[in-house]
Amino acid sequence: DTAVSQTPKYLVTQMGNDKSIKCEQNLGHDTMYWYKQDSKKFLKIMFSYNNKELIINETVPNRFSPKSPDKAHLNLHINSLELGDSAVYFCASRRTSGGANEQFFGPGTRLTVL
Amino acid sequence: QQQVKQSPQSLIVQKGGIPIINCAYENTAFDYFPWYQQFPGKGPALLIAIRPDVSEKKEGRFTISFNKSAKQFSLHIMDSQPGDSATYFCAAPDSSYKLIFGSGTRLLVRP
């Protein structure tokens, strides 16, 4: 199936730990995103990569570090996890050529920090 | 940065009703205004989108009305069904790469 996939789907961890979330898209898109959705459903962009280059870096604590090894993958590493990091993290991708605007979202990773 | 104000925060209608969700934006530099639908436990998915060269776009039971001078656009769901119960997000571009999402509207359609 063509899609945006994320692993893991659920992540429960203790405060202070370091964790990573992985995202892969097989849609042939050149731009990928990380979003954070809080408990009130507010969807906020965190980072975006275009062809492995960081193009959007919102006001996010530097404990969050994205990495894009290639156009199809975008990972998110979080150091020293805090309670406030608990949220659902969504990866999305988009093809920027040809005037395409639709962003395709993954199923989300629910992070719970205890 | 683009601000997108969405209302109402939540909405309850009876089956067959016509829920209306409104959005207002600030930055007029771009020309793509989508609505995303999100079911519980799933990622948002594009529902319908409009470019401001038209005032209305209809796809099935979903219609976007666009008022460029007022910088507002709204989503209407005709003959709403319980299966339409979801969270709806409007969005507006803040750059050629970035979408700013509204705060979301939780819609419940009662049988």
mmCIF file of N, CA and C in Angstrom, chain B residues 17-94:
data_model
loop_
_atom_site.group_PDB
_atom_site.id
_atom_site.type_symbol
_atom_site.label_atom_id
_atom_site.label_comp_id
_atom_site.label_asym_id
_atom_site.label_seq_id
_atom_site.Cartn_x
_atom_site.Cartn_y
_atom_site.Cartn_z
ATOM 1 N N GLY B 17 -28.941 17.172 9.328
ATOM 2 C CA GLY B 17 -28.692 18.595 9.509
ATOM 3 C C GLY B 17 -27.524 19.076 8.667
ATOM 4 N N ILE B 18 -27.301 20.379 8.654
ATOM 5 C CA ILE B 18 -26.233 20.975 7.843
ATOM 6 C C ILE B 18 -25.279 21.738 8.766
ATOM 7 N N PRO B 19 -24.273 21.055 9.292
ATOM 8 C CA PRO B 19 -23.294 21.776 10.121
ATOM 9 C C PRO B 19 -22.459 22.714 9.261
ATOM 10 N N ILE B 20 -22.128 23.869 9.824
ATOM 11 C CA ILE B 20 -21.302 24.856 9.130
ATOM 12 C C ILE B 20 -20.125 25.217 10.040
ATOM 13 N N ILE B 21 -18.942 25.134 9.488
ATOM 14 C CA ILE B 21 -17.727 25.458 10.227
ATOM 15 C C ILE B 21 -17.045 26.615 9.502
ATOM 16 N N ASN B 22 -16.608 27.594 10.271
ATOM 17 C CA ASN B 22 -16.078 28.813 9.683
ATOM 18 C C ASN B 22 -14.597 29.008 9.980
ATOM 19 N N CYS B 23 -13.904 29.625 9.046
ATOM 20 C CA CYS B 23 -12.490 29.956 9.236
ATOM 21 C C CYS B 23 -12.196 31.331 8.694
ATOM 22 N N ALA B 24 -11.299 32.029 9.381
ATOM 23 C CA ALA B 24 -10.832 33.330 8.931
ATOM 24 C C ALA B 24 -9.310 33.310 8.898
ATOM 25 N N TYR B 25 -8.741 33.909 7.866
ATOM 26 C CA TYR B 25 -7.290 33.908 7.717
ATOM 27 C C TYR B 25 -6.800 35.328 7.532
ATOM 28 N N GLU B 26 -5.482 35.510 7.570
ATOM 29 C CA GLU B 26 -4.911 36.855 7.487
ATOM 30 C C GLU B 26 -4.115 37.084 6.214
ATOM 31 N N ASN B 27 -3.218 36.153 5.925
ATOM 32 C CA ASN B 27 -2.272 36.337 4.827
ATOM 33 C C ASN B 27 -2.915 35.986 3.498
ATOM 34 N N THR B 28 -2.932 36.942 2.576
ATOM 35 C CA THR B 28 -3.607 36.685 1.305
ATOM 36 C C THR B 28 -2.637 36.314 0.200
ATOM 37 N N ALA B 29 -1.397 36.025 0.569
ATOM 38 C CA ALA B 29 -0.379 35.825 -0.458
ATOM 39 C C ALA B 29 -0.538 34.520 -1.225
ATOM 40 N N PHE B 30 -1.265 33.566 -0.647
ATOM 41 C CA PHE B 30 -1.322 32.257 -1.276
ATOM 42 C C PHE B 30 -2.739 31.905 -1.648
ATOM 43 N N ASP B 31 -2.861 30.828 -2.406
ATOM 44 C CA ASP B 31 -4.150 30.596 -3.046
ATOM 45 C C ASP B 31 -4.645 29.169 -2.881
ATOM 46 N N TYR B 32 -4.516 28.626 -1.715
ATOM 47 C CA TYR B 32 -4.951 27.250 -1.517
ATOM 48 C C TYR B 32 -5.490 27.134 -0.100
ATOM 49 N N PHE B 33 -6.730 26.729 0.033
ATOM 50 C CA PHE B 33 -7.373 26.679 1.338
ATOM 51 C C PHE B 33 -8.073 25.338 1.495
ATOM 52 N N PRO B 34 -7.444 24.436 2.261
ATOM 53 C CA PRO B 34 -8.010 23.090 2.395
ATOM 54 C C PRO B 34 -8.782 22.892 3.693
ATOM 55 N N TRP B 35 -9.591 21.869 3.687
ATOM 56 C CA TRP B 35 -10.200 21.337 4.893
ATOM 57 C C TRP B 35 -9.734 19.895 5.062
ATOM 58 N N TYR B 36 -9.320 19.575 6.289
ATOM 59 C CA TYR B 36 -8.913 18.224 6.610
ATOM 60 C C TYR B 36 -9.910 17.618 7.595
ATOM 61 N N GLN B 37 -10.085 16.302 7.480
ATOM 62 C CA GLN B 37 -10.996 15.553 8.349
ATOM 63 C C GLN B 37 -10.162 14.546 9.126
ATOM 64 N N GLN B 38 -10.394 14.469 10.425
ATOM 65 C CA GLN B 38 -9.638 13.535 11.247
ATOM 66 C C GLN B 38 -10.583 12.704 12.098
ATOM 67 N N PHE B 39 -10.504 11.383 11.927
ATOM 68 C CA PHE B 39 -11.260 10.462 12.774
ATOM 69 C C PHE B 39 -10.393 10.070 13.967
ATOM 70 N N PRO B 40 -11.022 9.694 15.082
ATOM 71 C CA PRO B 40 -10.245 9.312 16.269
ATOM 72 C C PRO B 40 -9.220 8.229 15.962
ATOM 73 N N GLY B 41 -8.000 8.452 16.427
ATOM 74 C CA GLY B 41 -6.939 7.471 16.239
ATOM 75 C C GLY B 41 -6.311 7.461 14.868
ATOM 76 N N LYS B 42 -6.705 8.402 14.021
ATOM 77 C CA LYS B 42 -6.172 8.454 12.658
ATOM 78 C C LYS B 42 -5.509 9.804 12.402
ATOM 79 N N GLY B 43 -4.726 9.865 11.331
ATOM 80 C CA GLY B 43 -4.164 11.137 10.925
ATOM 81 C C GLY B 43 -5.173 11.944 10.125
ATOM 82 N N PRO B 44 -4.991 13.257 10.079
ATOM 83 C CA PRO B 44 -5.877 14.081 9.245
ATOM 84 C C PRO B 44 -5.761 13.673 7.771
ATOM 85 N N ALA B 45 -6.857 13.824 7.054
ATOM 86 C CA ALA B 45 -6.866 13.509 5.619
ATOM 87 C C ALA B 45 -7.582 14.635 4.890
ATOM 88 N N LEU B 46 -7.059 14.987 3.721
ATOM 89 C CA LEU B 46 -7.671 16.064 2.943
ATOM 90 C C LEU B 46 -9.100 15.694 2.569
ATOM 91 N N LEU B 47 -10.022 16.622 2.858
ATOM 92 C CA LEU B 47 -11.430 16.415 2.538
ATOM 93 C C LEU B 47 -11.794 17.154 1.256
ATOM 94 N N ILE B 48 -11.483 18.414 1.224
ATOM 95 C CA ILE B 48 -11.815 19.266 0.084
ATOM 96 C C ILE B 48 -10.964 20.527 0.182
ATOM 97 N N ALA B 49 -10.643 21.118 -0.954
ATOM 98 C CA ALA B 49 -9.836 22.335 -0.954
ATOM 99 C C ALA B 49 -10.345 23.286 -2.026
ATOM 100 N N ILE B 50 -10.059 24.572 -1.833
ATOM 101 C CA ILE B 50 -10.526 25.573 -2.780
ATOM 102 C C ILE B 50 -9.423 26.564 -3.090
ATOM 103 N N ARG B 51 -9.445 27.078 -4.301
ATOM 104 C CA ARG B 51 -8.593 28.207 -4.666
ATOM 105 C C ARG B 51 -9.487 29.430 -4.757
ATOM 106 N N PRO B 52 -8.993 30.608 -4.384
ATOM 107 C CA PRO B 52 -9.876 31.763 -4.244
ATOM 108 C C PRO B 52 -10.355 32.393 -5.537
ATOM 109 N N ASP B 53 -10.091 31.754 -6.669
ATOM 110 C CA ASP B 53 -10.642 32.291 -7.906
ATOM 111 C C ASP B 53 -12.089 31.849 -8.107
ATOM 112 N N VAL B 54 -12.580 30.990 -7.191
ATOM 113 C CA VAL B 54 -13.995 30.620 -7.211
ATOM 114 C C VAL B 54 -14.583 30.896 -5.837
ATOM 115 N N SER B 55 -15.884 31.096 -5.776
ATOM 116 C CA SER B 55 -16.516 31.414 -4.489
ATOM 117 C C SER B 55 -17.098 30.181 -3.812
ATOM 118 N N GLU B 56 -17.184 29.087 -4.575
ATOM 119 C CA GLU B 56 -17.766 27.884 -3.989
ATOM 120 C C GLU B 56 -17.223 26.651 -4.703
ATOM 121 N N LYS B 57 -17.024 25.600 -3.917
ATOM 122 C CA LYS B 57 -16.638 24.320 -4.507
ATOM 123 C C LYS B 57 -17.400 23.222 -3.793
ATOM 124 N N LYS B 58 -17.932 22.306 -4.563
ATOM 125 C CA LYS B 58 -18.745 21.237 -3.994
ATOM 126 C C LYS B 58 -18.174 19.891 -4.397
ATOM 127 N N GLU B 59 -18.054 19.006 -3.414
ATOM 128 C CA GLU B 59 -17.658 17.631 -3.691
ATOM 129 C C GLU B 59 -18.557 16.715 -2.866
ATOM 130 N N GLY B 60 -19.508 16.098 -3.561
ATOM 131 C CA GLY B 60 -20.459 15.254 -2.849
ATOM 132 C C GLY B 60 -21.296 16.095 -1.896
ATOM 133 N N ARG B 61 -21.314 15.683 -0.634
ATOM 134 C CA ARG B 61 -22.112 16.431 0.364
ATOM 135 C C ARG B 61 -21.346 17.580 1.007
ATOM 136 N N PHE B 62 -20.094 17.756 0.622
ATOM 137 C CA PHE B 62 -19.239 18.773 1.237
ATOM 138 C C PHE B 62 -19.069 19.968 0.302
ATOM 139 N N THR B 63 -19.274 21.160 0.865
ATOM 140 C CA THR B 63 -19.169 22.396 0.081
ATOM 141 C C THR B 63 -18.311 23.386 0.836
ATOM 142 N N ILE B 64 -17.383 24.021 0.107
ATOM 143 C CA ILE B 64 -16.637 25.147 0.666
ATOM 144 C C ILE B 64 -17.197 26.420 0.041
ATOM 145 N N SER B 65 -17.495 27.386 0.911
ATOM 146 C CA SER B 65 -17.854 28.727 0.444
ATOM 147 C C SER B 65 -16.693 29.646 0.768
ATOM 148 N N PHE B 66 -16.288 30.467 -0.189
ATOM 149 C CA PHE B 66 -15.099 31.304 -0.014
ATOM 150 C C PHE B 66 -15.458 32.760 -0.227
ATOM 151 N N ASN B 67 -15.073 33.611 0.727
ATOM 152 C CA ASN B 67 -15.303 35.052 0.632
ATOM 153 C C ASN B 67 -13.956 35.737 0.701
ATOM 154 N N LYS B 68 -13.387 36.023 -0.467
ATOM 155 C CA LYS B 68 -12.029 36.549 -0.521
ATOM 156 C C LYS B 68 -11.918 37.920 0.138
ATOM 157 N N SER B 69 -12.890 38.783 -0.069
ATOM 158 C CA SER B 69 -12.807 40.141 0.486
ATOM 159 C C SER B 69 -12.854 40.116 2.012
ATOM 160 N N ALA B 70 -13.598 39.180 2.571
ATOM 161 C CA ALA B 70 -13.693 39.065 4.023
ATOM 162 C C ALA B 70 -12.615 38.165 4.597
ATOM 163 N N LYS B 71 -11.835 37.517 3.739
ATOM 164 C CA LYS B 71 -10.789 36.565 4.160
ATOM 165 C C LYS B 71 -11.406 35.469 5.032
ATOM 166 N N GLN B 72 -12.505 34.920 4.548
ATOM 167 C CA GLN B 72 -13.178 33.867 5.291
ATOM 168 C C GLN B 72 -13.570 32.739 4.348
ATOM 169 N N PHE B 73 -13.587 31.531 4.886
ATOM 170 C CA PHE B 73 -14.127 30.416 4.129
ATOM 171 C C PHE B 73 -14.791 29.447 5.103
ATOM 172 N N SER B 74 -15.769 28.738 4.608
ATOM 173 C CA SER B 74 -16.539 27.870 5.490
ATOM 174 C C SER B 74 -16.811 26.529 4.824
ATOM 175 N N LEU B 75 -17.029 25.535 5.674
ATOM 176 C CA LEU B 75 -17.351 24.185 5.227
ATOM 177 C C LEU B 75 -18.795 23.889 5.600
ATOM 178 N N HIS B 76 -19.561 23.428 4.623
ATOM 179 C CA HIS B 76 -20.937 23.013 4.858
ATOM 180 C C HIS B 76 -21.031 21.522 4.559
ATOM 181 N N ILE B 77 -21.704 20.786 5.439
ATOM 182 C CA ILE B 77 -21.897 19.361 5.198
ATOM 183 C C ILE B 77 -23.389 19.124 5.024
ATOM 184 N N MET B 78 -23.774 18.828 3.820
ATOM 185 C CA MET B 78 -25.196 18.597 3.525
ATOM 186 C C MET B 78 -25.616 17.203 3.988
ATOM 187 N N ASP B 79 -26.858 17.094 4.433
ATOM 188 C CA ASP B 79 -27.417 15.786 4.829
ATOM 189 C C ASP B 79 -26.407 15.011 5.694
ATOM 190 N N SER B 80 -25.983 15.623 6.774
ATOM 191 C CA SER B 80 -24.930 15.026 7.595
ATOM 192 C C SER B 80 -25.347 13.658 8.131
ATOM 193 N N GLN B 81 -24.338 12.800 8.266
ATOM 194 C CA GLN B 81 -24.535 11.427 8.706
ATOM 195 C C GLN B 81 -23.684 11.150 9.945
ATOM 196 N N PRO B 82 -24.077 10.182 10.765
ATOM 197 C CA PRO B 82 -23.250 9.836 11.943
ATOM 198 C C PRO B 82 -21.801 9.538 11.564
ATOM 199 N N GLY B 83 -21.577 8.992 10.391
ATOM 200 C CA GLY B 83 -20.224 8.701 9.927
ATOM 201 C C GLY B 83 -19.392 9.932 9.640
ATOM 202 N N ASP B 84 -20.023 11.098 9.612
ATOM 203 C CA ASP B 84 -19.299 12.363 9.430
ATOM 204 C C ASP B 84 -18.727 12.871 10.744
ATOM 205 N N SER B 85 -19.090 12.225 11.849
ATOM 206 C CA SER B 85 -18.585 12.645 13.159
ATOM 207 C C SER B 85 -17.062 12.515 13.178
ATOM 208 N N ALA B 86 -16.400 13.626 13.367
ATOM 209 C CA ALA B 86 -14.940 13.695 13.263
ATOM 210 C C ALA B 86 -14.512 15.094 13.701
ATOM 211 N N THR B 87 -13.205 15.313 13.690
ATOM 212 C CA THR B 87 -12.685 16.663 13.897
ATOM 213 C C THR B 87 -12.289 17.239 12.543
ATOM 214 N N TYR B 88 -12.706 18.460 12.294
ATOM 215 C CA TYR B 88 -12.438 19.113 11.017
ATOM 216 C C TYR B 88 -11.491 20.285 11.237
ATOM 217 N N PHE B 89 -10.503 20.367 10.366
ATOM 218 C CA PHE B 89 -9.513 21.448 10.432
ATOM 219 C C PHE B 89 -9.518 22.226 9.123
ATOM 220 N N CYS B 90 -9.591 23.538 9.214
ATOM 221 C CA CYS B 90 -9.282 24.347 8.048
ATOM 222 C C CYS B 90 -7.795 24.662 8.098
ATOM 223 N N ALA B 91 -7.266 25.110 6.987
ATOM 224 C CA ALA B 91 -5.846 25.463 6.941
ATOM 225 C C ALA B 91 -5.631 26.521 5.879
ATOM 226 N N ALA B 92 -4.566 27.258 6.052
ATOM 227 C CA ALA B 92 -4.175 28.263 5.068
ATOM 228 C C ALA B 92 -2.662 28.244 4.968
ATOM 229 N N PRO B 93 -2.126 28.489 3.784
ATOM 230 C CA PRO B 93 -0.670 28.437 3.630
ATOM 231 C C PRO B 93 -0.012 29.692 4.191
ATOM 232 N N ASP B 94 1.149 29.465 4.780
ATOM 233 C CA ASP B 94 1.954 30.586 5.290
ATOM 234 C C ASP B 94 3.220 30.773 4.463
#
